[in-house]
């Protein structure tokens, strides 16, 4: 079967589709997040054992880690749509990138915030210049930069393309930045290698965490689509279909396009 | 091709020489920022020695960034940039010429003034040489990366500070390895070579990638 | 030489013109007219390729200008609301840079002659920031004398010029058109040509929102 | 009189709100500069704690100074400043209104974000309060003093960096006593009151002297 | 009203005019003419007190303008090469600020009426950065309708305006002069007045160095 993807690349077709998907994703997200919270709070061990016995507050992991994952994934999505937009010049891709950015920034912020509140009881400090924390902070700056640049430019087309270029430059730089922070001393990098402890984690915790991640993921879809619909309406004000839509709601009068005439004389 | 490159390079350097203060102010900004810190944090020798490389590099970052704001702005305001876009010459070449001129005027002087700054922070002989070398390799990367940001924020109100928001995070690797090389040079057994290898790799990558990216950004901004 | 096909442009939320088509053969001048805000500047910038139109195509000698890119730019001389000269360079230096960028091989003597012709003899060695509004504009216009580009796009070139300079500029434009060049220009004044064809294009008045 | 003051104040705040990013970028610049240092100097807690007050104050200085560049520049470029000079109103009043608006938009936010920055440098409770208080009293002085420099460098190419050259030395007393107050607050026996008395005196003096000085500078720059 | 006595000004090393004297009674228009670079803008800025002349005096109702300072400014409306409007404010907001600064007590309705008269109905609520060259100029010119100042000093007010706007501006100037105001203006075009006196002052061509 061959689907005409370009049909869906038009804002006019995508607008109602997004409208139908929003409640679907929204409800699923809420359900999954509630389930994950329930599972995380009631079905997991009361305290973690091992060398560093963590008290009840380890449960913040069910928000913290999924949020951190989402923040990185969403940046990839953002840069991906930006690249598609720049290459194929499709308006919808830029709009998608814009719609995703605030959600990504929010997850980054949540990861930082929950991390800080976790750090207080477990490390005795809100903040430490641990490589991972620093990288997350820089990711936050990249999101903020993207949004700041976009909103600093009046002309929406220039704003889209400039912000998209920035997102791509950011994506190229990101691995280098992360790596330089993780390995500030190239003489003995191997010693600093950080190992993820996810493999050894208890399965209940894993279930709760993965469910929460999925919930966050759907939440990202829902919020991005809501924002996307707003953006589409604003950008396409002039087009016939939006005018019909607005007219149905008894909306405002739209300007007519200017006419032009010409005469030739010798 | 080469003729156009030289023409733009010469033009920018002539312009800067007409207003010699421009060149000097970047330098003085650097000196002032470096000298402010001891006022803010106190003047214990040990503390300062530890701080030295970081402060000098952060100051270099800030100085380079501030000067960048004007990289395209003047040309944009008077319409010469528009003319460059329409010149029928590869835009990345023109951009590269402008960046090179910019570095010669604002980055290179920092390299030569660095020993004076190092003195204020009680750094010793080797550290001073390493600092000069790291600045010499690192500051062109700053100029090249910064050009992208300067092109993106062209003509925006509050562009200067927006530029710093966009660019400073991207400067981090250069800061880490630049300052790292100097810090490490104080330890006898440690080797600074990997640091310079990395900085050199950054420079090469930036030389290849940054001009086309800036050119693309300029075309977007001029629309 | 220049063909415009169903062009439409918008700025902000306002569509300025739609379905605009015309062809501009060699040896013609197109005088774009219209009230303030009718989209003249927008059209001219689109013709240069500085601004991407919403719809429609612009072709130069049969090929789309987006594909020609630098090849089109080399055949074009654009003169916008801004003069495109550096205030800290002298008239001579400014024109030298412009000539190199345009790849017009011309010696300093040519440039000095051009400056003298445009009425700036004696001002060649002053930084242009020391010149008056109209004198700055004259420096920029000296490029018209030096350039070999077949297509000139001029946005309100007569503003700030005194009557002598206006007469000179009219003569330059007439010569260029007579020499099989093409000119697109906007101005609120009337334009006469001694030879060559004048087309007039009037952009509609902008609808108020 | 008061009506004109309010009119200009409201105008500048409206303008900033039209471009909300302007306000946020000053703030983020501050945050980024503060966050860069640990990357340059390493992240030992003790070292950072000692550095904290100085770094935060230097960053505040730089942020305030950078934002100042735009204090009159925009009005100069579009000719509204010329109109203000010819308005037949006391120019120092107009200048004061512009400076107040500027501080509300760029200085005040720094006061509120300071605790977060203090956290990064592991400062404790009292130190955080003292830092907020010292910023609240000190940053208006920075804006007032900076206005003089901004007026003097108006319309000069490379004004931004020239401005910093003129203004940073004047900022030094504020930096010394502002950062000093925070450092001293960590020591139990020491008293921060003299520091605040001095900062307050600076503020009063600046309020009286800076607006007429800036007005005079503006008249000179506009000739 | 305005008396100029042996005025001389120089810019850079060039003396532009010396010993310039004239008086401008109420109900007169002074049209300053001259080639590009002859010193028209310089003269106008000196008359406003923005630029200090080398020699000579400028008196307003008998008193030197340097002594009157703000009192003179309140009776003056200057309109230079720059428009003096903020690009981020709408036309309405711009004029509101201008009115407060000039101490013209006028309600929003007056301002809207002025904007409508100048041909910007429908554009009142757009930030002026979204307007074309000529529309921006019109916003600034709306101040002429609102102002009560007896002395207008206008530097090339006709540039970038289309024919409708030029006609309107000519009418405004004529009304002002008829109402016992005084106007100093530069333009390269001809100026007619239905009533009131026109003086013409031609600044000499610049000596080449
Ligand atoms: C502001 C503070 C913090 C930030 C920004 C932060 C950031 C992150 C990020 C980005 C990840 C995902 C990395 C990955 O999986 O590759 C993560 C995972 C994790 N974080 Fe944090 N974190 C913070 C504080 C903390 C604290 C205080 C703790 C525990 C005491 C903590 C424990 C963990 C754990 C256990 C994981 C799971 C992933 C793994 O095992 O590697 N984090 N954090
Ligand atoms: N900032 C300056 N420094 C030095 N000389 C200047 C400066 N500005 C203008 N001049 C010189 O002063 C002379 C008069 O300039 P002015 O702007 O008054 O001319 P103008 O009559 O208004 O001309 P135009 O019709 O072109 O606007 C010019 O010859 C110019 O070279
Ligand atoms: N940056 C912008 N953003 C949004 N709209 C704009 C922008 N620039 C111009 N416009 C709008 O586009 C329209 C046409 O502008 P343009 O500059 O092309 O007019 P013009 O015909 O050149 O007028 P003029 O004779 O005044 O120079 C105007 O109505 C203006 O409001
Ligand atoms: Mg125009
Ligand atoms: Mg003039």
Coordinates of N, CA and C in Angstrom, one line a residue, chain C residues 63-197:
Chain C
X63 N 15.7 30.3 -17.2 CA 15.9 29.4 -16.0 C 15.5 30.0 -14.7
X64 N 15.0 29.2 -13.8 CA 14.5 29.8 -12.5 C 15.7 30.4 -11.8
X65 N 15.5 31.6 -11.2 CA 16.6 32.2 -10.5 C 17.1 31.5 -9.3
X66 N 16.2 30.7 -8.7 CA 16.7 29.9 -7.5 C 17.7 28.9 -7.9
X67 N 17.6 28.4 -9.2 CA 18.6 27.5 -9.6 C 19.9 28.1 -10.1
X68 N 19.7 29.3 -10.7 CA 20.9 30.0 -11.2 C 21.8 30.5 -10.1
X69 N 21.1 31.0 -9.0 CA 21.8 31.5 -7.8 C 22.9 32.5 -8.1
X70 N 24.1 32.1 -7.9 CA 25.2 33.1 -8.1 C 25.3 33.5 -9.5
X71 N 25.0 32.6 -10.5 CA 25.1 33.1 -11.9 C 24.1 34.2 -12.2
X72 N 22.9 34.1 -11.5 CA 22.0 35.2 -11.7 C 22.5 36.5 -11.0
X73 N 23.0 36.3 -9.8 CA 23.5 37.5 -9.1 C 24.6 38.2 -9.8
X74 N 25.4 37.5 -10.6 CA 26.5 38.2 -11.3 C 25.9 39.1 -12.4
X75 N 24.7 38.8 -12.9 CA 24.2 39.6 -13.9 C 23.2 40.7 -13.4
X76 N 23.2 40.9 -12.1 CA 22.2 41.7 -11.5 C 22.9 42.8 -10.7
X77 N 22.3 44.0 -10.7 CA 22.8 45.1 -9.8 C 21.5 45.6 -9.1
X78 N 21.6 45.4 -7.8 CA 20.4 45.8 -7.0 C 20.8 47.1 -6.2
X79 N 19.8 47.9 -6.0 CA 20.1 49.2 -5.3 C 18.8 49.4 -4.5
X80 N 19.0 49.2 -3.2 CA 17.8 49.2 -2.3 C 17.7 50.5 -1.5
X81 N 16.8 50.5 -0.5 CA 16.6 51.6 0.4 C 17.9 52.0 1.1
X82 N 18.8 51.0 1.3 CA 20.1 51.3 1.9 C 21.1 51.5 0.8
X83 N 22.1 52.3 1.1 CA 23.1 52.6 0.1 C 24.1 51.5 -0.2
X84 N 24.4 50.7 0.9 CA 25.4 49.6 0.7 C 26.8 50.2 0.6
X85 N 27.1 51.3 1.3 CA 28.5 51.7 1.3 C 28.9 51.8 2.8
X86 N 30.2 51.6 3.0 CA 30.7 51.7 4.4 C 31.0 53.1 4.7
X87 N 30.5 53.6 5.9 CA 30.7 55.0 6.3 C 32.2 55.3 6.5
X88 N 33.0 54.3 6.9 CA 34.3 54.6 7.3 C 35.3 54.5 6.1
X89 N 34.8 54.0 5.0 CA 35.7 54.0 3.9 C 35.4 55.2 3.0
X90 N 36.4 55.6 2.2 CA 36.2 56.7 1.3 C 35.4 56.2 0.1
X91 N 34.9 57.1 -0.7 CA 34.2 56.7 -1.9 C 35.0 55.8 -2.8
X92 N 36.3 56.2 -3.0 CA 37.1 55.3 -3.8 C 37.2 53.9 -3.3
X93 N 37.5 53.8 -2.0 CA 37.7 52.4 -1.5 C 36.4 51.6 -1.6
X94 N 35.2 52.3 -1.3 CA 34.0 51.6 -1.4 C 33.7 51.1 -2.8
X95 N 34.0 51.9 -3.8 CA 33.8 51.4 -5.1 C 34.7 50.3 -5.5
X96 N 36.0 50.4 -5.0 CA 36.9 49.4 -5.3 C 36.4 48.0 -4.8
X97 N 35.9 48.0 -3.6 CA 35.4 46.7 -3.0 C 34.2 46.3 -3.9
X98 N 33.3 47.2 -4.2 CA 32.2 46.8 -4.9 C 32.6 46.2 -6.3
X99 N 33.6 46.8 -6.9 CA 34.0 46.3 -8.2 C 34.6 44.9 -8.1
X100 N 35.3 44.7 -7.1 CA 35.9 43.3 -6.9 C 34.8 42.3 -6.7
X101 N 33.8 42.7 -5.8 CA 32.7 41.7 -5.6 C 31.9 41.4 -6.8
X102 N 31.7 42.5 -7.6 CA 31.0 42.3 -8.9 C 31.8 41.7 -10.0
X103 N 33.1 41.5 -9.7 CA 34.0 41.1 -10.8 C 34.0 42.0 -12.0
X104 N 33.9 43.3 -11.8 CA 34.1 44.2 -12.9 C 35.6 44.6 -12.8
X105 N 36.3 44.2 -13.8 CA 37.7 44.6 -13.7 C 37.9 46.1 -14.0
X106 N 38.1 46.9 -13.0 CA 38.3 48.3 -13.4 C 39.3 48.9 -12.5
X107 N 40.1 49.8 -13.1 CA 41.2 50.4 -12.5 C 40.7 51.6 -11.7
X108 N 41.6 52.1 -10.8 CA 41.3 53.3 -10.0 C 40.9 54.5 -10.8
X109 N 41.5 54.6 -12.0 CA 41.2 55.7 -12.8 C 39.7 55.7 -13.3
X110 N 39.2 54.5 -13.6 CA 37.8 54.4 -14.0 C 36.9 54.8 -12.8
X111 N 37.3 54.4 -11.6 CA 36.5 54.7 -10.5 C 36.5 56.2 -10.2
X112 N 37.7 56.8 -10.3 CA 37.7 58.3 -10.1 C 36.9 59.0 -11.2
X113 N 37.0 58.5 -12.4 CA 36.2 59.1 -13.5 C 34.7 59.0 -13.1
X114 N 34.3 57.8 -12.7 CA 32.9 57.7 -12.3 C 32.5 58.6 -11.2
X115 N 33.3 58.8 -10.2 CA 33.0 59.7 -9.1 C 32.9 61.1 -9.6
X116 N 33.8 61.5 -10.5 CA 33.8 62.8 -11.0 C 32.5 63.0 -11.8
X117 N 32.1 62.0 -12.6 CA 31.0 62.2 -13.4 C 29.7 62.4 -12.6
X118 N 29.7 61.7 -11.4 CA 28.5 61.7 -10.5 C 28.5 63.0 -9.7
X119 N 29.6 63.8 -9.8 CA 29.6 65.1 -9.1 C 30.3 65.1 -7.8
X120 N 31.2 64.1 -7.6 CA 31.8 64.0 -6.3 C 33.3 64.3 -6.4
X121 N 33.8 65.0 -7.5 CA 35.2 65.3 -7.6 C 35.6 66.1 -6.4
X122 N 36.7 65.8 -5.8 CA 37.1 66.5 -4.6 C 36.6 65.8 -3.3
X123 N 35.7 64.9 -3.4 CA 35.2 64.2 -2.2 C 35.7 62.7 -2.2
X124 N 36.5 62.3 -3.2 CA 36.9 60.9 -3.3 C 37.6 60.4 -2.0
X125 N 38.3 61.3 -1.4 CA 39.2 60.8 -0.3 C 38.6 61.1 1.1
X126 N 37.3 61.4 1.1 CA 36.7 61.6 2.4 C 35.9 60.4 2.8
X127 N 36.0 59.9 4.1 CA 35.2 58.8 4.5 C 33.7 59.2 4.2
X128 N 32.9 58.3 3.8 CA 31.6 58.7 3.4 C 30.7 59.2 4.5
X129 N 31.2 58.9 5.8 CA 30.3 59.4 6.9 C 30.3 60.9 6.9
X130 N 31.3 61.5 6.3 CA 31.4 62.9 6.3 C 30.5 63.6 5.2
X131 N 29.9 62.7 4.4 CA 29.1 63.3 3.3 C 27.6 63.5 3.7
X132 N 27.0 64.3 3.0 CA 25.5 64.6 3.3 C 24.7 63.4 2.7
X133 N 23.5 63.3 3.2 CA 22.5 62.4 2.7 C 22.6 62.1 1.2
X134 N 22.5 63.2 0.4 CA 22.5 63.0 -1.0 C 23.8 62.6 -1.6
X135 N 24.9 63.1 -1.0 CA 26.2 62.7 -1.5 C 26.5 61.2 -1.3
X136 N 26.0 60.7 -0.2 CA 26.2 59.3 0.1 C 25.5 58.5 -1.0
X137 N 24.3 58.9 -1.3 CA 23.5 58.3 -2.4 C 24.3 58.3 -3.7
X138 N 24.9 59.4 -4.0 CA 25.7 59.5 -5.2 C 26.8 58.5 -5.3
X139 N 27.5 58.3 -4.2 CA 28.6 57.4 -4.2 C 28.1 56.0 -4.6
X140 N 26.9 55.6 -4.0 CA 26.3 54.3 -4.3 C 26.0 54.3 -5.8
X141 N 25.5 55.4 -6.3 CA 25.0 55.4 -7.7 C 26.2 55.3 -8.7
X142 N 27.4 55.7 -8.2 CA 28.5 55.6 -9.1 C 28.7 54.1 -9.6
X143 N 28.2 53.2 -8.8 CA 28.3 51.8 -9.2 C 27.6 51.6 -10.6
X144 N 26.5 52.3 -10.8 CA 25.8 52.1 -12.0 C 26.7 52.5 -13.2
X145 N 27.6 53.4 -13.1 CA 28.5 53.8 -14.2 C 29.5 52.7 -14.4
X146 N 30.0 52.0 -13.3 CA 31.0 51.0 -13.4 C 30.5 49.7 -13.9
X147 N 29.3 49.4 -13.5 CA 28.8 48.0 -13.6 C 28.6 47.6 -15.0
X148 N 28.8 46.3 -15.3 CA 28.5 45.7 -16.6 C 27.2 44.8 -16.5
X149 N 26.5 44.8 -15.4 CA 25.4 43.9 -15.3 C 24.3 44.3 -16.2
X150 N 23.6 43.3 -16.9 CA 22.6 43.7 -17.8 C 21.2 44.0 -17.1
X151 N 21.0 43.6 -15.9 CA 19.8 43.9 -15.2 C 20.0 44.8 -14.0
X152 N 19.3 45.9 -14.0 CA 19.4 46.8 -12.9 C 18.0 46.8 -12.1
X153 N 18.1 46.7 -10.8 CA 16.9 46.8 -10.0 C 17.1 47.9 -9.0
X154 N 16.3 48.9 -9.2 CA 16.5 50.2 -8.4 C 15.3 50.5 -7.6
X155 N 15.4 50.6 -6.3 CA 14.3 50.9 -5.4 C 14.4 52.4 -5.0
X156 N 13.5 53.2 -5.5 CA 13.5 54.7 -5.3 C 14.9 55.3 -5.3
X157 N 15.5 55.2 -6.5 CA 16.9 55.8 -6.6 C 16.9 57.3 -6.6
X158 N 15.8 58.0 -6.8 CA 15.8 59.4 -6.9 C 15.7 60.2 -5.6
X159 N 15.3 59.5 -4.5 CA 15.2 60.2 -3.3 C 16.5 60.8 -2.8
X160 N 16.4 62.0 -2.2 CA 17.5 62.7 -1.6 C 18.5 63.3 -2.6
X161 N 18.2 63.1 -3.9 CA 19.1 63.7 -4.9 C 18.6 65.1 -5.3
X162 N 19.5 66.0 -5.6 CA 19.1 67.3 -6.2 C 18.8 67.2 -7.7
X163 N 18.4 68.2 -8.3 CA 17.9 68.2 -9.6 C 19.0 67.8 -10.6
X164 N 20.2 68.3 -10.4 CA 21.3 67.9 -11.3 C 21.5 66.3 -11.3
X165 N 21.5 65.8 -10.0 CA 21.8 64.4 -9.9 C 20.7 63.6 -10.5
X166 N 19.4 64.1 -10.3 CA 18.3 63.3 -10.9 C 18.4 63.3 -12.4
X167 N 18.8 64.4 -13.0 CA 19.0 64.4 -14.5 C 20.0 63.4 -14.9
X168 N 21.1 63.4 -14.2 CA 22.2 62.5 -14.6 C 21.8 61.1 -14.5
X169 N 21.1 60.8 -13.4 CA 20.6 59.4 -13.2 C 19.7 59.0 -14.3
X170 N 18.8 59.9 -14.7 CA 17.9 59.6 -15.8 C 18.7 59.3 -17.1
X171 N 19.7 60.0 -17.3 CA 20.5 59.8 -18.5 C 21.2 58.4 -18.4
X172 N 21.7 58.1 -17.2 CA 22.4 56.8 -17.1 C 21.4 55.6 -17.4
X173 N 20.2 55.8 -16.8 CA 19.2 54.7 -17.0 C 18.9 54.6 -18.5
X174 N 18.7 55.7 -19.2 CA 18.3 55.7 -20.6 C 19.4 55.1 -21.4
X175 N 20.7 55.4 -21.1 CA 21.8 54.8 -21.8 C 21.8 53.2 -21.6
X176 N 21.6 52.8 -20.4 CA 21.6 51.4 -20.1 C 20.5 50.7 -20.9
X177 N 19.3 51.3 -20.9 CA 18.2 50.6 -21.6 C 18.5 50.6 -23.1
X178 N 19.1 51.7 -23.6 CA 19.4 51.8 -25.0 C 20.5 50.8 -25.4
X179 N 21.3 50.4 -24.4 CA 22.3 49.4 -24.7 C 21.9 48.0 -24.4
X180 N 20.6 47.8 -24.6 CA 20.0 46.5 -24.5 C 20.0 45.9 -23.0
X181 N 20.0 46.8 -22.1 CA 19.9 46.4 -20.7 C 18.5 46.4 -20.3
X182 N 18.2 45.8 -19.1 CA 16.8 45.9 -18.6 C 16.9 46.6 -17.2
X183 N 15.8 47.3 -16.9 CA 15.8 48.1 -15.7 C 14.4 47.9 -15.0
X184 N 14.4 47.6 -13.7 CA 13.2 47.6 -13.0 C 13.4 48.7 -12.0
X185 N 12.4 49.6 -11.9 CA 12.7 50.7 -10.9 C 11.3 51.1 -10.3
X186 N 11.4 51.6 -9.0 CA 10.3 52.2 -8.4 C 10.6 53.7 -8.1
X187 N 9.6 54.5 -8.3 CA 9.8 55.9 -7.9 C 8.4 56.5 -8.0
X188 N 8.2 57.5 -7.2 CA 6.9 58.2 -7.2 C 6.9 59.3 -8.2
X189 N 8.0 59.5 -8.9 CA 8.0 60.6 -10.0 C 7.8 59.9 -11.3
X190 N 7.6 60.8 -12.3 CA 7.5 60.3 -13.7 C 8.8 59.9 -14.3
X191 N 8.8 59.0 -15.2 CA 10.1 58.6 -15.8 C 10.0 58.7 -17.3
X192 N 10.9 59.4 -17.9 CA 11.0 59.5 -19.4 C 12.2 58.8 -19.9
X193 N 12.0 58.2 -21.1 CA 13.2 57.6 -21.8 C 13.3 58.2 -23.1
X194 N 14.5 58.5 -23.6 CA 14.6 59.0 -25.0 C 14.5 57.8 -26.0
X195 N 14.9 56.7 -25.6 CA 14.8 55.5 -26.5 C 14.5 54.3 -25.6
X196 N 13.9 53.3 -26.2 CA 13.6 52.1 -25.5 C 12.2 52.1 -24.9
X197 N 11.7 51.0 -24.5 CA 10.3 50.9 -24.1 C 10.1 51.0 -22.6

